[in-house]
Short mmCIF file of C-alpha atoms in Angstrom, two decimals:
data_model
loop_
_atom_site.label_atom_id
_atom_site.label_comp_id
_atom_site.label_asym_id
_atom_site.label_seq_id
_atom_site.Cartn_x
_atom_site.Cartn_y
_atom_site.Cartn_z
CA MET J 1 27.39 0.50 16.21
CA LEU J 2 27.60 -2.44 14.76
CA ALA J 3 24.07 -3.79 14.69
CA ARG J 4 23.32 -0.13 12.95
CA ASN J 5 25.92 -0.87 10.03
CA LEU J 6 24.24 -4.40 9.49
CA ILE J 7 20.88 -2.89 9.29
CA SER J 8 22.19 0.16 6.87
CA ASN J 9 24.24 -2.47 4.81
CA THR J 10 21.18 -4.74 4.44
CA CYS J 11 19.21 -1.47 3.06
CA ALA J 12 21.79 -0.50 0.87
CA LYS J 13 21.75 -3.81 -0.66
CA ALA J 14 18.14 -3.68 -1.46
CA ILE J 15 18.67 -0.20 -2.99
CA GLU J 16 21.35 -1.65 -5.11
CA PHE J 17 19.17 -4.55 -6.21
CA LEU J 18 16.16 -1.75 -7.17
CA LYS J 19 18.96 0.38 -9.20
CA GLN J 20 19.92 -2.65 -11.34
CA ILE J 21 16.47 -3.49 -12.03
CA VAL J 22 15.84 -0.02 -12.90
CA SER J 23 18.95 0.91 -15.09
CA SER J 24 18.42 -2.66 -16.93
CA PRO J 25 17.87 -2.48 -20.74
CA ASP J 26 15.04 -5.08 -20.74
CA PHE J 27 13.38 -3.45 -17.67
CA VAL J 28 13.29 0.09 -19.73
CA ALA J 29 11.84 -2.03 -22.68
CA ARG J 30 9.07 -3.80 -20.94
CA HIS J 31 8.56 -0.03 -19.83
CA ARG J 32 8.32 2.43 -22.71
CA GLN J 33 5.55 2.90 -24.73
CA HIS J 34 7.38 2.52 -28.38
CA LYS J 35 10.71 1.40 -29.37
CA LYS J 36 12.24 4.32 -30.17
CA ASP J 37 11.19 6.50 -26.58
CA PHE J 38 14.47 6.63 -24.31
CA THR J 39 17.27 5.66 -27.04
CA ARG J 40 18.64 8.77 -27.42
CA GLN J 41 20.67 10.55 -24.56
CA ARG J 42 18.56 13.08 -22.99
CA LYS J 43 19.09 15.36 -19.42
CA LEU J 44 16.22 13.41 -18.57
CA PRO J 45 16.41 9.32 -19.33
CA PHE J 46 14.39 6.61 -17.97
CA HIS J 47 15.80 5.90 -14.83
CA VAL J 48 16.03 9.70 -13.79
CA LEU J 49 12.60 10.56 -14.49
CA ILE J 50 11.45 6.92 -12.58
CA VAL J 51 13.45 8.25 -9.02
CA PHE J 52 12.10 11.54 -10.03
CA LEU J 53 8.64 10.52 -9.82
CA ILE J 54 8.81 8.01 -6.60
CA ASN J 55 10.41 11.32 -5.24
CA PHE J 56 6.93 12.44 -3.66
CA VAL J 57 6.26 14.92 -6.29
CA HIS J 58 3.78 17.85 -4.68
CA GLY J 59 4.61 21.36 -6.14
CA SER J 60 4.79 22.42 -9.51
CA TYR J 61 6.54 20.55 -12.12
CA GLN J 62 9.23 23.40 -12.62
CA ASP J 63 10.00 23.97 -8.97
CA GLU J 64 10.23 20.36 -8.14
CA LEU J 65 12.74 19.15 -11.38
CA ASP J 66 14.94 23.01 -9.64
CA LYS J 67 15.12 21.34 -6.84
CA PHE J 68 15.45 17.62 -8.05
CA PHE J 69 18.70 18.53 -10.10
CA LYS J 70 19.99 20.94 -7.50
CA THR J 71 20.01 17.77 -4.91
CA ILE J 72 21.16 15.22 -7.05
CA CYS J 73 23.93 17.21 -9.23
CA ARG J 74 24.79 19.36 -5.79
CA PHE J 75 24.26 23.02 -7.33
CA ASP J 76 24.72 25.57 -4.37
CA VAL J 77 21.52 27.60 -6.27
CA ALA J 78 19.22 25.34 -7.95
CA LYS J 79 19.78 25.81 -12.33
CA ARG J 80 17.28 25.22 -14.88
CA VAL J 81 18.31 21.33 -16.42
CA VAL J 82 15.00 20.47 -17.73
CA SER J 83 11.95 22.65 -18.41
CA LYS J 84 8.31 21.48 -17.46
CA ALA J 85 7.33 20.86 -21.14
CA ALA J 86 9.92 18.48 -21.40
CA LEU J 87 9.32 16.39 -18.36
CA ALA J 88 5.47 16.62 -19.57
CA LYS J 89 6.46 14.74 -22.84
CA ALA J 90 8.97 12.57 -20.86
CA ARG J 91 6.52 11.47 -18.68
CA MET J 92 3.87 9.90 -21.59
CA LYS J 93 6.31 7.57 -22.81
CA ILE J 94 6.94 6.11 -19.65
CA LYS J 95 4.38 2.75 -18.39
CA PHE J 96 3.27 3.30 -15.11
CA GLU J 97 3.49 -0.91 -15.02
CA ALA J 98 6.81 0.11 -14.51
CA PHE J 99 5.89 1.26 -10.79
CA VAL J 100 4.33 -1.73 -10.12
CA GLU J 101 6.77 -4.32 -10.86
CA LEU J 102 9.54 -2.62 -9.14
CA ASN J 103 7.37 -2.57 -5.66
CA LEU J 104 7.08 -6.31 -6.60
CA ASN J 105 10.36 -6.84 -6.95
CA MET J 106 11.17 -4.88 -3.50
CA VAL J 107 8.29 -6.87 -1.29
CA GLN J 108 9.80 -10.12 -2.60
CA TYR J 109 13.31 -8.65 -1.17
CA PHE J 110 11.87 -7.37 2.01
CA GLU J 111 10.29 -10.97 1.68
CA LYS J 112 13.99 -13.01 1.48
CA TYR J 113 16.21 -10.65 3.16
CA PHE J 114 14.18 -8.89 6.28
CA LYS J 115 12.62 -11.79 8.28
CA PRO J 116 9.38 -10.55 8.24
CA ARG J 117 6.69 -10.46 11.29
CA THR J 118 3.99 -13.57 10.84
CA TRP J 119 1.09 -14.78 12.61
CA SER J 120 0.70 -18.31 14.17
CA GLY J 121 3.60 -18.61 10.98
CA LEU J 122 1.42 -17.25 8.04
CA ARG J 123 1.57 -14.00 6.53
CA LEU J 124 -1.23 -11.82 7.89
CA LEU J 125 -2.27 -10.05 4.30
CA ALA J 126 -5.95 -7.74 4.30
CA ILE J 127 -7.47 -6.15 1.77
CA ASP J 128 -9.67 -3.42 1.62
CA GLY J 129 -10.73 -0.42 -0.41
CA SER J 130 -11.54 3.16 -0.77
CA THR J 131 -12.02 6.28 -3.50
CA THR J 132 -10.01 9.62 -4.38
CA ARG J 133 -11.04 12.16 -5.99
CA LEU J 134 -9.42 13.17 -8.94
CA PRO J 135 -8.33 16.71 -11.04
CA MET J 136 -11.18 18.00 -13.43
CA GLU J 137 -9.35 17.07 -16.79
CA THR J 138 -11.07 16.44 -19.85
CA ALA J 139 -9.20 13.43 -19.84
CA ILE J 140 -9.18 12.00 -16.66
CA ALA J 141 -12.88 12.47 -16.22
CA GLN J 142 -13.45 10.60 -19.73
CA HIS J 143 -11.41 7.51 -18.31
CA PHE J 144 -12.71 7.29 -15.22
CA GLY J 145 -16.11 8.68 -15.35
CA VAL J 146 -17.59 11.41 -12.78
CA TRP J 147 -19.38 11.34 -9.30
CA ASN J 148 -21.30 13.38 -7.66
CA GLY J 149 -19.64 13.44 -3.50
CA ARG J 150 -20.98 14.07 -0.09
CA GLN J 151 -19.58 17.61 -0.54
CA GLY J 152 -18.73 20.00 -3.35
CA GLU J 153 -19.11 19.78 -6.88
CA PRO J 154 -19.18 16.52 -9.06
CA SER J 155 -15.55 15.48 -9.78
CA PRO J 156 -13.91 12.12 -11.37
CA VAL J 157 -13.29 9.52 -8.85
CA ALA J 158 -10.88 6.28 -9.31
CA ARG J 159 -11.27 3.30 -6.50
CA VAL J 160 -8.29 1.58 -4.80
CA SER J 161 -7.40 -1.23 -3.52
CA GLN J 162 -4.88 -2.85 -1.61
CA LEU J 163 -3.02 -6.10 -0.69
CA PHE J 164 -1.13 -5.44 2.36
CA ASP J 165 0.88 -6.66 4.58
CA VAL J 166 -0.42 -5.55 8.53
CA LEU J 167 2.23 -6.73 10.05
CA ASN J 168 4.85 -5.51 8.75
CA LYS J 169 3.27 -2.48 7.15
CA ILE J 170 3.78 -3.07 3.19
CA THR J 171 1.66 -2.71 0.47
CA VAL J 172 2.41 -6.06 -1.39
CA ASP J 173 -0.13 -4.71 -4.15
CA ALA J 174 -2.22 -2.04 -5.46
CA ILE J 175 -4.97 -1.07 -8.09
CA ILE J 176 -6.26 1.96 -8.85
CA LYS J 177 -9.20 1.74 -11.71
CA PRO J 178 -12.61 3.80 -12.41
CA LYS J 179 -15.03 3.81 -9.48
CA CYS J 180 -17.41 1.94 -11.54
CA ILE J 181 -15.65 -1.32 -10.96
CA GLY J 182 -16.28 -3.02 -7.43
CA GLU J 183 -14.41 -3.71 -4.47
CA ARG J 184 -14.90 -7.82 -4.61
CA GLU J 185 -13.83 -7.30 -8.64
CA LEU J 186 -10.49 -5.86 -6.91
CA ALA J 187 -9.79 -8.08 -4.53
CA ALA J 188 -9.73 -11.09 -7.07
CA GLN J 189 -6.96 -9.18 -8.90
CA HIS J 190 -5.23 -9.31 -5.73
CA ILE J 191 -5.44 -12.55 -5.14
CA LEU J 192 -3.46 -13.63 -7.77
CA ASN J 193 -0.55 -12.87 -5.75
CA VAL J 194 -1.14 -14.41 -3.04
CA MET J 195 1.22 -17.31 -1.71
CA PRO J 196 0.47 -20.79 0.29
CA ASN J 197 0.08 -19.73 3.48
CA ASP J 198 -1.29 -16.45 2.91
CA LEU J 199 -4.06 -15.58 5.72
CA ILE J 200 -6.17 -13.26 4.29
CA LEU J 201 -8.35 -10.43 6.21
CA LEU J 202 -11.65 -9.11 5.06
CA ASP J 203 -13.91 -6.53 6.00
CA ARG J 204 -18.06 -7.21 5.90
CA GLY J 205 -18.43 -5.63 3.10
CA TYR J 206 -16.73 -8.47 1.21
CA PRO J 207 -17.94 -11.81 1.88
CA ALA J 208 -18.97 -13.70 -1.25
CA TRP J 209 -18.92 -17.50 -2.14
CA TRP J 210 -17.26 -17.36 -4.93
CA LEU J 211 -14.30 -14.78 -3.55
CA PHE J 212 -13.82 -17.86 -0.65
CA LYS J 213 -13.23 -20.27 -2.86
CA THR J 214 -11.07 -18.23 -5.16
CA ILE J 215 -9.19 -17.74 -1.84
CA LEU J 216 -8.73 -20.98 -0.99
CA SER J 217 -8.30 -22.42 -4.62
CA MET J 218 -4.73 -20.39 -3.90
CA ASN J 219 -4.15 -22.89 -1.36
CA ALA J 220 -4.51 -19.69 0.81
CA ASN J 221 -6.68 -19.15 4.12
CA PHE J 222 -9.20 -16.07 5.30
CA CYS J 223 -10.65 -14.95 8.09
CA ALA J 224 -13.94 -12.36 7.14
CA ARG J 225 -16.30 -10.56 9.39
CA VAL J 226 -19.50 -11.31 8.12
CA SER J 227 -23.31 -9.89 7.70
CA CYS J 228 -25.35 -11.78 10.47
CA THR J 229 -28.34 -11.17 8.22
CA LYS J 230 -25.31 -12.21 5.21
CA TRP J 231 -26.81 -16.11 4.58
CA LYS J 232 -29.09 -18.95 6.00
CA ALA J 233 -26.17 -20.90 7.60
CA VAL J 234 -25.15 -17.72 9.17
CA ARG J 235 -28.77 -16.07 10.66
CA LYS J 236 -28.86 -19.76 12.26
CA PHE J 237 -25.83 -19.71 14.06
CA PHE J 238 -26.37 -15.86 14.92
CA ARG J 239 -29.83 -16.69 16.69
CA SER J 240 -28.16 -20.33 18.27
CA GLY J 241 -26.05 -18.28 20.95
CA LEU J 242 -23.38 -20.58 20.29
CA PRO J 243 -19.49 -19.48 20.48
CA GLU J 244 -18.65 -21.36 17.12
CA LYS J 245 -19.83 -23.97 14.39
CA ILE J 246 -18.06 -25.65 11.83
CA ILE J 247 -20.24 -25.68 8.52
CA ASP J 248 -20.64 -26.62 5.28
CA LEU J 249 -21.48 -23.45 3.46
CA PRO J 250 -23.84 -24.11 0.03
CA VAL J 251 -22.95 -21.70 -3.06
CA HIS J 252 -24.92 -18.79 -3.68
CA ALA J 253 -27.03 -18.50 -6.41
CA THR J 254 -24.97 -15.15 -6.89
CA SER J 255 -22.23 -17.13 -7.03
CA VAL J 256 -22.78 -20.04 -9.88
CA ALA J 257 -22.06 -17.68 -12.80
CA GLN J 258 -19.16 -16.04 -11.63
CA CYS J 259 -17.79 -19.79 -10.32
CA LYS J 260 -18.33 -20.58 -13.87
CA HIS J 261 -16.76 -17.83 -15.77
CA MET J 262 -13.86 -18.46 -13.28
CA GLY J 263 -13.48 -22.08 -13.75
CA LEU J 264 -13.92 -22.75 -9.86
CA ASP J 265 -16.10 -25.96 -8.91
CA THR J 266 -19.25 -25.33 -6.73
CA ALA J 267 -18.84 -28.09 -4.10
CA PRO J 268 -19.52 -26.76 -0.49
CA LEU J 269 -16.94 -24.90 1.70
CA LYS J 270 -16.29 -26.66 5.00
CA LEU J 271 -16.01 -22.84 7.03
CA ARG J 272 -15.80 -21.97 10.95
CA LEU J 273 -18.13 -19.82 12.20
CA LEU J 274 -17.26 -17.62 15.65
CA ARG J 275 -19.38 -15.44 17.46
CA ILE J 276 -16.78 -12.35 18.79
CA GLU J 277 -18.29 -10.07 21.50
CA ASN J 278 -16.74 -6.77 22.73
CA GLU J 279 -17.84 -3.94 25.15
CA GLY J 280 -21.83 -5.47 24.38
CA ASN J 281 -21.35 -5.67 20.25
CA VAL J 282 -22.06 -9.04 18.84
CA ALA J 283 -19.81 -9.76 15.66
CA VAL J 284 -19.24 -12.87 13.75
CA LEU J 285 -16.72 -14.10 11.79
CA ILE J 286 -16.12 -16.83 8.84
CA THR J 287 -12.93 -18.45 8.18
CA SER J 288 -11.55 -21.78 6.73
CA LEU J 289 -9.00 -22.25 9.62
CA THR J 290 -11.31 -25.10 10.96
CA ASP J 291 -8.76 -26.38 13.59
CA ALA J 292 -9.96 -25.42 16.92
CA LYS J 293 -7.17 -26.92 18.50
CA GLN J 294 -4.28 -24.71 16.14
CA TYR J 295 -6.43 -21.57 16.33
CA PRO J 296 -8.33 -21.48 19.21
CA ILE J 297 -11.53 -18.42 19.35
CA ASN J 298 -10.15 -16.63 22.07
CA LEU J 299 -7.61 -15.59 19.21
CA PHE J 300 -9.88 -14.38 16.38
CA ASN J 301 -11.01 -10.65 17.93
CA GLU J 302 -7.27 -9.73 18.43
CA LEU J 303 -6.78 -10.95 14.97
CA TYR J 304 -9.33 -9.47 13.02
CA HIS J 305 -8.36 -5.91 14.51
CA CYS J 306 -4.68 -7.05 12.99
CA ARG J 307 -6.43 -5.29 10.01
CA TRP J 308 -6.31 -1.77 11.12
CA PRO J 309 -3.19 -0.92 10.27
CA ILE J 310 -4.72 -0.82 6.40
CA GLU J 311 -6.99 1.64 7.44
CA GLU J 312 -4.29 3.36 9.19
CA ASP J 313 -2.29 2.88 5.61
CA TYR J 314 -5.21 4.92 3.39
CA LYS J 315 -4.80 7.50 6.29
CA THR J 316 -1.12 8.25 5.06
CA MET J 317 -1.29 8.07 2.12
CA LYS J 318 -4.42 10.21 1.68
CA CYS J 319 -3.01 12.59 4.74
CA ARG J 320 0.62 12.84 4.85
CA MET J 321 1.78 11.63 1.20
CA GLU J 322 -1.64 13.54 -0.64
CA LEU J 323 -2.51 10.90 -2.56
CA GLU J 324 -5.07 13.27 -4.35
CA ASN J 325 -2.32 15.98 -5.05
CA PHE J 326 -2.02 14.53 -9.09
CA SER J 327 0.86 15.88 -11.00
CA GLY J 328 -0.53 15.55 -14.53
CA LYS J 329 -3.63 15.99 -16.57
CA SER J 330 -3.58 12.45 -17.92
CA ALA J 331 -5.10 9.24 -17.30
CA LEU J 332 -1.77 7.97 -17.37
CA SER J 333 -0.71 10.63 -15.03
CA VAL J 334 -2.69 9.05 -12.49
CA TYR J 335 -1.77 5.89 -12.52
CA GLN J 336 2.15 6.96 -12.29
CA ASP J 337 1.53 9.24 -9.41
CA PHE J 338 -0.68 6.83 -7.09
CA HIS J 339 2.02 3.34 -8.14
CA ALA J 340 5.04 6.06 -7.71
CA LYS J 341 3.57 7.11 -4.28
CA VAL J 342 2.82 3.09 -3.14
CA PHE J 343 6.75 2.20 -3.97
CA ALA J 344 7.94 5.17 -2.13
CA LYS J 345 5.73 4.70 1.07
CA ASN J 346 6.99 0.92 0.60
CA LEU J 347 10.91 2.15 0.06
CA VAL J 348 10.38 4.51 3.67
CA TRP J 349 9.34 1.89 5.75
CA MET J 350 11.32 -0.80 4.21
CA MET J 351 14.09 1.10 5.62
CA ALA J 352 12.41 1.88 8.75
CA PHE J 353 10.95 -1.72 9.51
CA SER J 354 14.54 -2.53 11.26
CA VAL J 355 14.93 0.45 13.01
CA GLN J 356 11.34 -0.13 14.38
CA ASN J 357 12.46 -3.60 15.80
CA CYS J 358 15.35 -2.86 17.08
CA LEU J 359 13.33 -0.11 18.90
CA ASP J 360 10.64 -2.36 19.86
CA GLU J 361 13.68 -4.23 21.70
CA ASP J 362 15.40 -1.59 23.39
CA THR J 363 11.58 -0.32 24.72
CA SER J 364 10.71 -3.42 25.91
CA PHE J 365 10.91 -2.28 29.58
CA LYS J 366 9.19 0.82 29.39
CA GLN J 367 5.27 1.56 30.08
CA TYR J 368 4.50 2.16 26.54
CA ARG J 369 5.70 -0.01 23.46
CA TYR J 370 7.05 3.31 21.01
CA GLN J 371 6.55 3.12 17.23
CA ILE J 372 8.48 5.19 14.27
CA ASN J 373 6.97 8.74 13.12
CA PHE J 374 6.46 7.94 9.90
CA THR J 375 5.14 11.19 8.75
CA GLN J 376 8.84 12.69 9.63
CA ALA J 377 10.29 9.31 8.45
CA PHE J 378 8.44 10.54 4.80
CA SER J 379 9.59 14.43 5.29
CA LYS J 380 13.57 13.59 6.26
CA SER J 381 12.96 10.81 2.73
CA LYS J 382 12.08 13.38 0.32
CA GLY J 383 15.37 14.78 -1.69
CA VAL J 384 17.52 11.77 -0.05
CA MET J 385 15.25 9.20 -2.13
CA ALA J 386 16.86 10.84 -5.24
CA LEU J 387 20.62 10.51 -4.06
CA LEU J 388 19.71 6.92 -3.03
CA PHE J 389 19.44 6.34 -6.54
CA HIS J 390 21.95 8.53 -7.39
CA ASP J 391 24.60 7.50 -5.64
CA THR J 392 27.89 5.12 -5.04
CA VAL J 393 27.05 2.42 -2.88
CA ARG J 394 29.61 3.80 -0.07
CA ARG J 395 27.76 7.10 0.20
CA ILE J 396 24.07 4.98 -0.06
CA ARG J 397 25.37 3.16 3.40
CA SER J 398 26.19 6.45 4.83
CA LEU J 399 23.03 7.86 3.77
CA ILE J 400 20.27 5.11 5.11
CA ALA J 401 22.42 5.12 8.30
CA ASP J 402 21.66 8.93 8.64
CA LEU J 403 18.25 8.39 7.64
CA GLN J 404 17.79 5.55 10.42
CA TYR J 405 19.36 6.93 13.11
CA ILE J 406 16.60 10.63 12.44
CA PHE J 407 14.02 7.68 12.33
CA GLN J 408 15.33 6.48 15.50
CA ARG J 409 15.28 10.27 17.51
CA THR J 410 11.43 10.65 16.05
CA VAL J 411 9.38 8.25 18.14
CA GLU J 412 6.25 8.50 19.54
CA PRO J 413 4.47 6.80 22.51
CA VAL J 414 1.89 3.98 21.33
CA ARG J 415 -0.73 4.58 24.19
CA PRO J 416 -3.75 1.56 23.80
CA GLY J 417 -6.62 2.12 23.86
CA ARG J 418 -7.49 5.96 22.85
CA LYS J 419 -10.16 6.65 21.04
CA TYR J 420 -11.80 9.31 18.94
CA PRO J 421 -15.41 10.31 17.42
CA ARG J 422 -15.08 10.52 13.40
CA ASN J 423 -15.23 14.05 12.47
CA HIS J 424 -18.38 12.83 8.80
CA LYS J 425 -18.43 16.68 8.49
CA ALA J 426 -15.24 17.60 8.26
CA LYS J 427 -14.25 19.31 4.66
CA PRO J 428 -11.92 17.26 2.39
CA ARG J 429 -9.13 19.00 1.36
CA ARG J 430 -9.07 19.72 -2.44
CA TYR J 431 -5.84 20.06 -4.53
CA PHE J 432 -5.79 21.98 -7.93
CA ILE J 433 -3.72 22.21 -10.83
CA GLN J 434 -3.21 25.55 -11.06
CA TYR J 435 -2.26 26.42 -7.10
CA LYS J 436 0.72 24.31 -6.51
CA PRO J 437 2.33 24.81 -2.99
CA ILE J 438 5.85 26.01 -2.46
CA GLY J 439 8.55 24.08 -1.05
#
């Protein structure tokens, strides 16, 4: 009971910290579109609008508004407090960067007070991107562009990218941009949030000399899978059959202009190539961790596969949180919905993090490791999210304790080695503004 109270108290303090930021005049001034916005006393002020948008909005405006105010006002029956027209006008007055700043503050709070997991003393981050379809609305199509997909009619498409803490399942930084902007360009923006002693995992679509140099310029390290035909030094190593090799990688001609633009020097990089064999398949990794005694080669097969949680996180966002179920018809609403969902996802996981640590200790003697059912955690948090930013400190502690008790009671065993073939013929789910779900 004592441990449970300590966990809920830590989370309650984090919520209070975020509430103070949302309510601060400086935060409101930074993230409203005009000086006159949110200056009058309205039924949908700045801080209430922020909380509404992070409350997993999936249904129609009016339905979500009625349920939101029923929750925070504790009505027995839903009442019409705010109209959908008022919401549509109010959300155009708020910048999406409000959610970006909130997420940054929450990540910093988590790093300081929650004792996050590390790998050999390094914060283990992964960068990966994906694409997401957007509503076929004129304003959205003009901003993001229209693209042909593998199935169905052409539609607006955005590129999303994450800097993800794979051991703690926290999105450190997230970006959504038009699809015409490449993954490496978005990765370079993520690197501005990298700290010394961070280790970044990259898939084989990312290796570029200028990107490696950018990471090293931040005093961080990287480990990336690289194509066996990528560079001459890699091809030579692959044919040699050696398990590992230290190389001096010269700048590639395609990176010279980018390095000049970013102010990076072009001296050769001292890097380490590693051959990883798994079930008859050979992969080549390239890393800045050149100390073979401190980081022996047998660590790297498992290390690279530590990036898998970022793939699972995209599945969570697309399938569980319905990332493509956007609530508005403007480009601004797309940015707001995306960053609000990233923040809400992190907030739920922050509340679940300590519970998962306790669960690992309590089930260490069992055959399988157990983990929280994250889908159920999201489901149980909807509605409660609104109360967390509306109730008193004492009530918040009680709400978090009740949530965490549900998290602890809804767990699934992790059975290693299970694999399922991907069904590339499955039709992607479509969401339509005109047909919003009930409930």
